[in-house]
Amino acid sequence: MKDKDLLNFLDIAIKESIKALNANEVPIGSIVVCNKSKKVISKAFNMTEKLGDPTAHAEIIAIQKAVKKIGDWRLDNYSLFTTIEPCNMCMEVIKAARIKKIYYGSKNTSKIKLKKKPEQISLKSDFCKKILKDFFRKKR
């Protein structure tokens, strides 16, 4: 993509962040763009407060809208434009969606970290292990 295209797409994400600001949300906006057609597939802004959902970040909502629109969770041929460098949660969703490029307008300088991670306890279920193993064996 040309520099002009990149700045245009970032500008669209910025307009989404202003919607978040006007809704008293953290002002972050994101869009998903098709790499081939250079068309915006989805737009979103933070809605954590409105939805009462800690996962309602702009990046995640934009990805959800995009996969619904194209009918596939694999976004291999798409890029994400967002107004801030994605947090760890969003980055994991971006990777799971197979997005290869992320363009962001600002570095994420948030210092928020869990002071204590949730305790994880393995119950070692043979059924849980077997059902997954069988599923993937049939797929491959």
GROMACS .gro file of N, CA and C in nm:
model
  420
    1MET      N    1   0.084  -0.119   0.000
    1MET     CA    2   0.000   0.000   0.000
    1MET      C    3   0.088   0.124   0.000
    2LYS      N    4   0.038   0.226  -0.064
    2LYS     CA    5   0.110   0.352  -0.072
    2LYS      C    6   0.093   0.431   0.058
    3ASP      N    7   0.187   0.522   0.083
    3ASP     CA    8   0.180   0.606   0.204
    3ASP      C    9   0.047   0.680   0.213
    4LYS      N   10  -0.001   0.727   0.098
    4LYS     CA   11  -0.128   0.800   0.095
    4LYS      C   12  -0.243   0.710   0.144
    5ASP      N   13  -0.243   0.584   0.099
    5ASP     CA   14  -0.345   0.488   0.143
    5ASP      C   15  -0.336   0.464   0.293
    6LEU      N   16  -0.214   0.446   0.342
    6LEU     CA   17  -0.193   0.418   0.484
    6LEU      C   18  -0.248   0.531   0.570
    7LEU      N   19  -0.218   0.654   0.532
    7LEU     CA   20  -0.265   0.769   0.609
    7LEU      C   21  -0.417   0.784   0.600
    8ASN      N   22  -0.474   0.752   0.484
    8ASN     CA   23  -0.619   0.758   0.467
    8ASN      C   24  -0.688   0.656   0.560
    9PHE      N   25  -0.633   0.535   0.564
    9PHE     CA   26  -0.692   0.431   0.649
    9PHE      C   27  -0.676   0.467   0.798
   10LEU      N   28  -0.560   0.522   0.834
   10LEU     CA   29  -0.542   0.565   0.973
   10LEU      C   30  -0.642   0.676   1.007
   11ASP      N   31  -0.668   0.765   0.913
   11ASP     CA   32  -0.765   0.872   0.936
   11ASP      C   33  -0.904   0.815   0.963
   12ILE      N   34  -0.942   0.708   0.896
   12ILE     CA   35  -1.072   0.644   0.920
   12ILE      C   36  -1.075   0.587   1.062
   13ALA      N   37  -0.965   0.524   1.103
   13ALA     CA   38  -0.956   0.470   1.240
   13ALA      C   39  -0.963   0.584   1.342
   14ILE      N   40  -0.900   0.696   1.312
   14ILE     CA   41  -0.905   0.812   1.402
   14ILE      C   42  -1.049   0.862   1.417
   15LYS      N   43  -1.124   0.863   1.308
   15LYS     CA   44  -1.265   0.905   1.316
   15LYS      C   45  -1.344   0.811   1.407
   16GLU      N   46  -1.310   0.683   1.404
   16GLU     CA   47  -1.374   0.587   1.495
   16GLU      C   48  -1.336   0.618   1.640
   17SER      N   49  -1.210   0.657   1.663
   17SER     CA   50  -1.167   0.688   1.800
   17SER      C   51  -1.241   0.810   1.855
   18ILE      N   52  -1.276   0.903   1.768
   18ILE     CA   53  -1.352   1.020   1.811
   18ILE      C   54  -1.493   0.979   1.853
   19LYS      N   55  -1.550   0.880   1.786
   19LYS     CA   56  -1.681   0.827   1.827
   19LYS      C   57  -1.670   0.770   1.969
   20ALA      N   58  -1.560   0.699   1.997
   20ALA     CA   59  -1.539   0.644   2.131
   20ALA      C   60  -1.528   0.757   2.233
   21LEU      N   61  -1.451   0.858   2.201
   21LEU     CA   62  -1.435   0.973   2.291
   21LEU      C   63  -1.570   1.038   2.322
   22ASN      N   64  -1.651   1.057   2.219
   22ASN     CA   65  -1.783   1.117   2.237
   22ASN      C   66  -1.877   1.029   2.319
   23ALA      N   67  -1.849   0.899   2.322
   23ALA     CA   68  -1.929   0.805   2.401
   23ALA      C   69  -1.868   0.782   2.539
   24ASN      N   70  -1.768   0.863   2.576
   24ASN     CA   71  -1.699   0.853   2.705
   24ASN      C   72  -1.628   0.718   2.721
   25GLU      N   73  -1.576   0.667   2.611
   25GLU     CA   74  -1.496   0.545   2.610
   25GLU      C   75  -1.350   0.584   2.589
   26VAL      N   76  -1.258   0.492   2.616
   26VAL     CA   77  -1.118   0.517   2.582
   26VAL      C   78  -1.113   0.540   2.431
   27PRO      N   79  -1.057   0.653   2.385
   27PRO     CA   80  -1.065   0.688   2.244
   27PRO      C   81  -0.971   0.608   2.153
   28ILE      N   82  -1.016   0.488   2.119
   28ILE     CA   83  -0.941   0.401   2.029
   28ILE      C   84  -1.035   0.356   1.918
   29GLY      N   85  -0.986   0.363   1.795
   29GLY     CA   86  -1.062   0.319   1.679
   29GLY      C   87  -0.979   0.224   1.596
   30SER      N   88  -1.048   0.131   1.527
   30SER     CA   89  -0.980   0.032   1.444
   30SER      C   90  -1.062   0.002   1.320
   31ILE      N   91  -0.992  -0.036   1.213
   31ILE     CA   92  -1.059  -0.081   1.092
   31ILE      C   93  -0.985  -0.203   1.036
   32VAL      N   94  -1.058  -0.285   0.961
   32VAL     CA   95  -0.998  -0.398   0.890
   32VAL      C   96  -1.010  -0.366   0.741
   33VAL      N   97  -0.899  -0.383   0.669
   33VAL     CA   98  -0.891  -0.348   0.527
   33VAL      C   99  -0.847  -0.470   0.446
   34CYS      N  100  -0.915  -0.492   0.333
   34CYS     CA  101  -0.875  -0.599   0.242
   34CYS      C  102  -0.748  -0.556   0.169
   35ASN      N  103  -0.645  -0.638   0.173
   35ASN     CA  104  -0.517  -0.603   0.110
   35ASN      C  105  -0.530  -0.596  -0.043
   36LYS      N  106  -0.613  -0.680  -0.102
   36LYS     CA  107  -0.625  -0.684  -0.248
   36LYS      C  108  -0.708  -0.567  -0.302
   37SER      N  109  -0.828  -0.549  -0.250
   37SER     CA  110  -0.918  -0.446  -0.302
   37SER      C  111  -0.893  -0.309  -0.239
   38LYS      N  112  -0.822  -0.308  -0.127
   38LYS     CA  113  -0.797  -0.186  -0.050
   38LYS      C  114  -0.927  -0.121  -0.003
   39LYS      N  115  -1.026  -0.205   0.027
   39LYS     CA  116  -1.154  -0.156   0.078
   39LYS      C  117  -1.165  -0.183   0.227
   40VAL      N  118  -1.229  -0.090   0.296
   40VAL     CA  119  -1.254  -0.107   0.439
   40VAL      C  120  -1.365  -0.209   0.455
   41ILE      N  121  -1.337  -0.316   0.530
   41ILE     CA  122  -1.434  -0.423   0.552
   41ILE      C  123  -1.515  -0.397   0.679
   42SER      N  124  -1.450  -0.340   0.780
   42SER     CA  125  -1.520  -0.311   0.906
   42SER      C  126  -1.454  -0.195   0.979
   43LYS      N  127  -1.535  -0.130   1.063
   43LYS     CA  128  -1.489  -0.019   1.146
   43LYS      C  129  -1.543  -0.040   1.286
   44ALA      N  130  -1.466   0.003   1.386
   44ALA     CA  131  -1.513  -0.011   1.524
   44ALA      C  132  -1.439   0.084   1.616
   45PHE      N  133  -1.500   0.106   1.732
   45PHE     CA  134  -1.435   0.183   1.838
   45PHE      C  135  -1.460   0.113   1.970
   46ASN      N  136  -1.381   0.150   2.070
   46ASN     CA  137  -1.395   0.088   2.203
   46ASN      C  138  -1.538   0.102   2.253
   47MET      N  139  -1.589  -0.008   2.311
   47MET     CA  140  -1.725  -0.007   2.366
   47MET      C  141  -1.729  -0.082   2.499
   48THR      N  142  -1.617  -0.083   2.569
   48THR     CA  143  -1.606  -0.157   2.695
   48THR      C  144  -1.709  -0.110   2.797
   49GLU      N  145  -1.722   0.020   2.815
   49GLU     CA  146  -1.816   0.073   2.914
   49GLU      C  147  -1.961   0.051   2.870
   50LYS      N  148  -1.991   0.082   2.745
   50LYS     CA  149  -2.128   0.070   2.696
   50LYS      C  150  -2.178  -0.074   2.704
   51LEU      N  151  -2.092  -0.169   2.666
   51LEU     CA  152  -2.132  -0.309   2.665
   51LEU      C  153  -2.105  -0.380   2.798
   52GLY      N  154  -2.030  -0.313   2.886
   52GLY     CA  155  -1.993  -0.376   3.013
   52GLY      C  156  -1.912  -0.502   2.989
   53ASP      N  157  -1.822  -0.494   2.891
   53ASP     CA  158  -1.747  -0.612   2.845
   53ASP      C  159  -1.599  -0.576   2.836
   54PRO      N  160  -1.514  -0.640   2.916
   54PRO     CA  161  -1.371  -0.606   2.913
   54PRO      C  162  -1.302  -0.645   2.781
   55THR      N  163  -1.370  -0.724   2.697
   55THR     CA  164  -1.310  -0.762   2.569
   55THR      C  165  -1.358  -0.673   2.454
   56ALA      N  166  -1.440  -0.575   2.481
   56ALA     CA  167  -1.499  -0.491   2.376
   56ALA      C  168  -1.404  -0.381   2.331
   57HIS      N  169  -1.282  -0.419   2.298
   57HIS     CA  170  -1.183  -0.326   2.244
   57HIS      C  171  -1.210  -0.306   2.095
   58ALA      N  172  -1.168  -0.192   2.043
   58ALA     CA  173  -1.194  -0.158   1.903
   58ALA      C  174  -1.140  -0.265   1.808
   59GLU      N  175  -1.020  -0.315   1.835
   59GLU     CA  176  -0.959  -0.414   1.746
   59GLU      C  177  -1.043  -0.542   1.740
   60ILE      N  178  -1.088  -0.587   1.855
   60ILE     CA  179  -1.165  -0.712   1.861
   60ILE      C  180  -1.301  -0.694   1.793
   61ILE      N  181  -1.367  -0.582   1.818
   61ILE     CA  182  -1.497  -0.558   1.754
   61ILE      C  183  -1.481  -0.548   1.603
   62ALA      N  184  -1.375  -0.480   1.556
   62ALA     CA  185  -1.351  -0.469   1.412
   62ALA      C  186  -1.328  -0.608   1.350
   63ILE      N  187  -1.255  -0.692   1.419
   63ILE     CA  188  -1.231  -0.828   1.369
   63ILE      C  189  -1.362  -0.907   1.367
   64GLN      N  190  -1.441  -0.897   1.472
   64GLN     CA  191  -1.570  -0.968   1.476
   64GLN      C  192  -1.660  -0.925   1.361
   65LYS      N  193  -1.666  -0.796   1.334
   65LYS     CA  194  -1.748  -0.746   1.223
   65LYS      C  195  -1.695  -0.796   1.089
   66ALA      N  196  -1.563  -0.797   1.074
   66ALA     CA  197  -1.502  -0.840   0.947
   66ALA      C  198  -1.530  -0.988   0.919
   67VAL      N  199  -1.512  -1.072   1.020
   67VAL     CA  200  -1.534  -1.216   0.996
   67VAL      C  201  -1.681  -1.245   0.968
   68LYS      N  202  -1.769  -1.170   1.030
   68LYS     CA  203  -1.912  -1.187   1.002
   68LYS      C  204  -1.943  -1.146   0.858
   69LYS      N  205  -1.882  -1.037   0.814
   69LYS     CA  206  -1.909  -0.985   0.680
   69LYS      C  207  -1.856  -1.078   0.572
   70ILE      N  208  -1.735  -1.131   0.590
   70ILE     CA  209  -1.677  -1.216   0.484
   70ILE      C  210  -1.712  -1.364   0.501
   71GLY      N  211  -1.764  -1.401   0.616
   71GLY     CA  212  -1.806  -1.539   0.638
   71GLY      C  213  -1.691  -1.636   0.661
   72ASP      N  214  -1.580  -1.585   0.713
   72ASP     CA  215  -1.464  -1.670   0.742
   72ASP      C  216  -1.384  -1.605   0.854
   73TRP      N  217  -1.339  -1.685   0.949
   73TRP     CA  218  -1.262  -1.630   1.062
   73TRP      C  219  -1.116  -1.606   1.024
   74ARG      N  220  -1.075  -1.656   0.909
   74ARG     CA  221  -0.936  -1.640   0.865
   74ARG      C  222  -0.922  -1.508   0.788
   75LEU      N  223  -0.844  -1.417   0.842
   75LEU     CA  224  -0.824  -1.286   0.780
   75LEU      C  225  -0.683  -1.273   0.724
   76ASP      N  226  -0.637  -1.379   0.657
   76ASP     CA  227  -0.501  -1.382   0.602
   76ASP      C  228  -0.471  -1.266   0.507
   77ASN      N  229  -0.570  -1.226   0.430
   77ASN     CA  230  -0.549  -1.124   0.327
   77ASN      C  231  -0.602  -0.987   0.369
   78TYR      N  232  -0.597  -0.961   0.498
   78TYR     CA  233  -0.647  -0.835   0.552
   78TYR      C  234  -0.544  -0.773   0.645
   79SER      N  235  -0.555  -0.641   0.659
   79SER     CA  236  -0.469  -0.567   0.752
   79SER      C  237  -0.557  -0.496   0.853
   80LEU      N  238  -0.500  -0.468   0.969
   80LEU     CA  239  -0.570  -0.395   1.074
   80LEU      C  240  -0.503  -0.259   1.092
   81PHE      N  241  -0.584  -0.155   1.095
   81PHE     CA  242  -0.538  -0.020   1.125
   81PHE      C  243  -0.602   0.019   1.256
   82THR      N  244  -0.522   0.067   1.349
   82THR     CA  245  -0.574   0.104   1.479
   82THR      C  246  -0.499   0.226   1.531
   83THR      N  247  -0.563   0.299   1.618
   83THR     CA  248  -0.503   0.426   1.662
   83THR      C  249  -0.397   0.408   1.769
   84ILE      N  250  -0.387   0.288   1.825
   84ILE     CA  251  -0.286   0.261   1.926
   84ILE      C  252  -0.232   0.119   1.907
   85GLU      N  253  -0.109   0.100   1.945
   85GLU     CA  254  -0.050  -0.034   1.941
   85GLU      C  255  -0.138  -0.128   2.023
   86PRO      N  256  -0.179  -0.242   1.966
   86PRO     CA  257  -0.272  -0.331   2.037
   86PRO      C  258  -0.216  -0.384   2.170
   87CYS      N  259  -0.307  -0.399   2.266
   87CYS     CA  260  -0.270  -0.460   2.395
   87CYS      C  261  -0.247  -0.610   2.373
   88ASN      N  262  -0.201  -0.678   2.477
   88ASN     CA  263  -0.172  -0.821   2.465
   88ASN      C  264  -0.296  -0.903   2.428
   89MET      N  265  -0.410  -0.871   2.488
   89MET     CA  266  -0.533  -0.945   2.458
   89MET      C  267  -0.569  -0.929   2.310
   90CYS      N  268  -0.569  -0.807   2.262
   90CYS     CA  269  -0.602  -0.783   2.122
   90CYS      C  270  -0.501  -0.849   2.028
   91MET      N  271  -0.375  -0.845   2.066
   91MET     CA  272  -0.271  -0.905   1.983
   91MET      C  273  -0.294  -1.056   1.966
   92GLU      N  274  -0.338  -1.121   2.071
   92GLU     CA  275  -0.367  -1.265   2.061
   92GLU      C  276  -0.483  -1.291   1.967
   93VAL      N  277  -0.585  -1.206   1.970
   93VAL     CA  278  -0.700  -1.221   1.879
   93VAL      C  279  -0.656  -1.192   1.736
   94ILE      N  280  -0.573  -1.092   1.716
   94ILE     CA  281  -0.520  -1.059   1.584
   94ILE      C  282  -0.443  -1.177   1.527
   95LYS      N  283  -0.358  -1.237   1.609
   95LYS     CA  284  -0.281  -1.354   1.565
   95LYS      C  285  -0.374  -1.471   1.533
   96ALA      N  286  -0.475  -1.494   1.616
   96ALA     CA  287  -0.568  -1.604   1.593
   96ALA      C  288  -0.646  -1.584   1.463
   97ALA      N  289  -0.674  -1.458   1.428
   97ALA     CA  290  -0.746  -1.427   1.304
   97ALA      C  291  -0.654  -1.431   1.182
   98ARG      N  292  -0.526  -1.452   1.207
   98ARG     CA  293  -0.424  -1.465   1.101
   98ARG      C  294  -0.397  -1.335   1.026
   99ILE      N  295  -0.421  -1.222   1.089
   99ILE     CA  296  -0.388  -1.094   1.027
   99ILE      C  297  -0.237  -1.079   1.028
  100LYS      N  298  -0.182  -1.044   0.912
  100LYS     CA  299  -0.036  -1.040   0.898
  100LYS      C  300   0.025  -0.901   0.924
  101LYS      N  301  -0.055  -0.794   0.904
  101LYS     CA  302   0.000  -0.659   0.923
  101LYS      C  303  -0.094  -0.574   1.007
  102ILE      N  304  -0.032  -0.502   1.099
  102ILE     CA  305  -0.102  -0.409   1.186
  102ILE      C  306  -0.034  -0.273   1.169
  103TYR      N  307  -0.115  -0.173   1.142
  103TYR     CA  308  -0.065  -0.036   1.135
  103TYR      C  309  -0.127   0.040   1.251
  104TYR      N  310  -0.045   0.109   1.330
  104TYR     CA  311  -0.101   0.182   1.444
  104TYR      C  312  -0.046   0.323   1.450
  105GLY      N  313  -0.128   0.412   1.507
  105GLY     CA  314  -0.094   0.553   1.510
  105GLY      C  315  -0.010   0.597   1.628
  106SER      N  316  -0.018   0.523   1.739
  106SER     CA  317   0.053   0.563   1.860
  106SER      C  318   0.104   0.440   1.935
  107LYS      N  319   0.217   0.454   1.997
  107LYS     CA  320   0.272   0.348   2.081
  107LYS      C  321   0.183   0.331   2.204
  108ASN      N  322   0.167   0.210   2.250
  108ASN     CA  323   0.091   0.182   2.371
  108ASN      C  324   0.186   0.192   2.491
  109THR      N  325   0.165   0.292   2.573
  109THR     CA  326   0.254   0.314   2.688
  109THR      C  327   0.188   0.273   2.819
  110SER      N  328   0.076   0.202   2.811
  110SER     CA  329   0.005   0.160   2.931
  110SER      C  330   0.095   0.076   3.021
  111LYS      N  331   0.091   0.107   3.147
  111LYS     CA  332   0.172   0.033   3.246
  111LYS      C  333   0.086  -0.068   3.323
  112ILE      N  334  -0.040  -0.084   3.282
  112ILE     CA  335  -0.131  -0.173   3.354
  112ILE      C  336  -0.087  -0.318   3.334
  113LYS      N  337  -0.063  -0.384   3.443
  113LYS     CA  338  -0.025  -0.525   3.442
  113LYS      C  339  -0.095  -0.592   3.559
  114LEU      N  340  -0.129  -0.719   3.539
  114LEU     CA  341  -0.188  -0.792   3.651
  114LEU      C  342  -0.085  -0.805   3.761
  115LYS      N  343  -0.120  -0.767   3.882
  115LYS     CA  344  -0.028  -0.781   3.993
  115LYS      C  345  -0.012  -0.928   4.029
  116LYS      N  346  -0.122  -0.999   4.018
  116LYS     CA  347  -0.118  -1.141   4.047
  116LYS      C  348  -0.199  -1.213   3.940
  117LYS      N  349  -0.136  -1.306   3.872
  117LYS     CA  350  -0.205  -1.382   3.769
  117LYS      C  351  -0.303  -1.479   3.834
  118PRO      N  352  -0.415  -1.507   3.764
  118PRO     CA  353  -0.509  -1.604   3.819
  118PRO      C  354  -0.442  -1.741   3.836
  119GLU      N  355  -0.477  -1.808   3.941
  119GLU     CA  356  -0.424  -1.942   3.964
  119GLU      C  357  -0.481  -2.037   3.860
  120GLN      N  358  -0.396  -2.123   3.805
  120GLN     CA  359  -0.438  -2.222   3.706
  120GLN      C  360  -0.419  -2.361   3.766
  121ILE      N  361  -0.524  -2.443   3.758
  121ILE     CA  362  -0.520  -2.576   3.817
  121ILE      C  363  -0.562  -2.678   3.711
  122SER      N  364  -0.476  -2.769   3.678
  122SER     CA  365  -0.508  -2.874   3.581
  122SER      C  366  -0.586  -2.986   3.650
  123LEU      N  367  -0.699  -3.023   3.592
  123LEU     CA  368  -0.779  -3.133   3.645
  123LEU      C  369  -0.750  -3.264   3.572
  124LYS      N  370  -0.663  -3.257   3.473
  124LYS     CA  371  -0.613  -3.375   3.401
  124LYS      C  372  -0.726  -3.469   3.357
  125SER      N  373  -0.819  -3.416   3.279
  125SER     CA  374  -0.931  -3.495   3.230
  125SER      C  375  -0.892  -3.572   3.105
  126ASP      N  376  -0.904  -3.703   3.111
  126ASP     CA  377  -0.875  -3.787   2.994
  126ASP      C  378  -0.973  -3.757   2.881
  127PHE      N  379  -1.100  -3.732   2.915
  127PHE     CA  380  -1.199  -3.703   2.813
  127PHE      C  381  -1.164  -3.575   2.738
  128CYS      N  382  -1.128  -3.469   2.810
  128CYS     CA  383  -1.093  -3.342   2.748
  128CYS      C  384  -0.977  -3.359   2.650
  129LYS      N  385  -0.879  -3.435   2.689
  129LYS     CA  386  -0.763  -3.462   2.605
  129LYS      C  387  -0.804  -3.543   2.482
  130LYS      N  388  -0.885  -3.648   2.503
  130LYS     CA  389  -0.924  -3.739   2.395
  130LYS      C  390  -1.011  -3.671   2.291
  131ILE      N  391  -1.109  -3.593   2.334
  131ILE     CA  392  -1.200  -3.531   2.238
  131ILE      C  393  -1.126  -3.437   2.143
  132LEU      N  394  -1.030  -3.364   2.194
  132LEU     CA  395  -0.951  -3.275   2.110
  132LEU      C  396  -0.859  -3.354   2.017
  133LYS      N  397  -0.796  -3.454   2.072
  133LYS     CA  398  -0.705  -3.538   1.992
  133LYS      C  399  -0.781  -3.604   1.877
  134ASP      N  400  -0.898  -3.659   1.906
  134ASP     CA  401  -0.980  -3.725   1.803
  134ASP      C  402  -1.026  -3.625   1.697
  135PHE      N  403  -1.065  -3.508   1.741
  135PHE     CA  404  -1.112  -3.405   1.648
  135PHE      C  405  -1.003  -3.371   1.548
  136PHE      N  406  -0.884  -3.342   1.597
  136PHE     CA  407  -0.775  -3.301   1.506
  136PHE      C  408  -0.723  -3.418   1.424
  137ARG      N  409  -0.730  -3.538   1.474
  137ARG     CA  410  -0.690  -3.656   1.397
  137ARG      C  411  -0.779  -3.669   1.273
  138LYS      N  412  -0.908  -3.647   1.289
  138LYS     CA  413  -1.003  -3.656   1.176
  138LYS      C  414  -0.981  -3.542   1.076
  139LYS      N  415  -0.938  -3.428   1.124
  139LYS     CA  416  -0.916  -3.311   1.037
  139LYS      C  417  -0.791  -3.324   0.951
  140ARG      N  418  -0.695  -3.402   0.999
  140ARG     CA  419  -0.566  -3.409   0.930
  140ARG      C  420  -0.554  -3.533   0.854
   0.00000   0.00000   0.00000
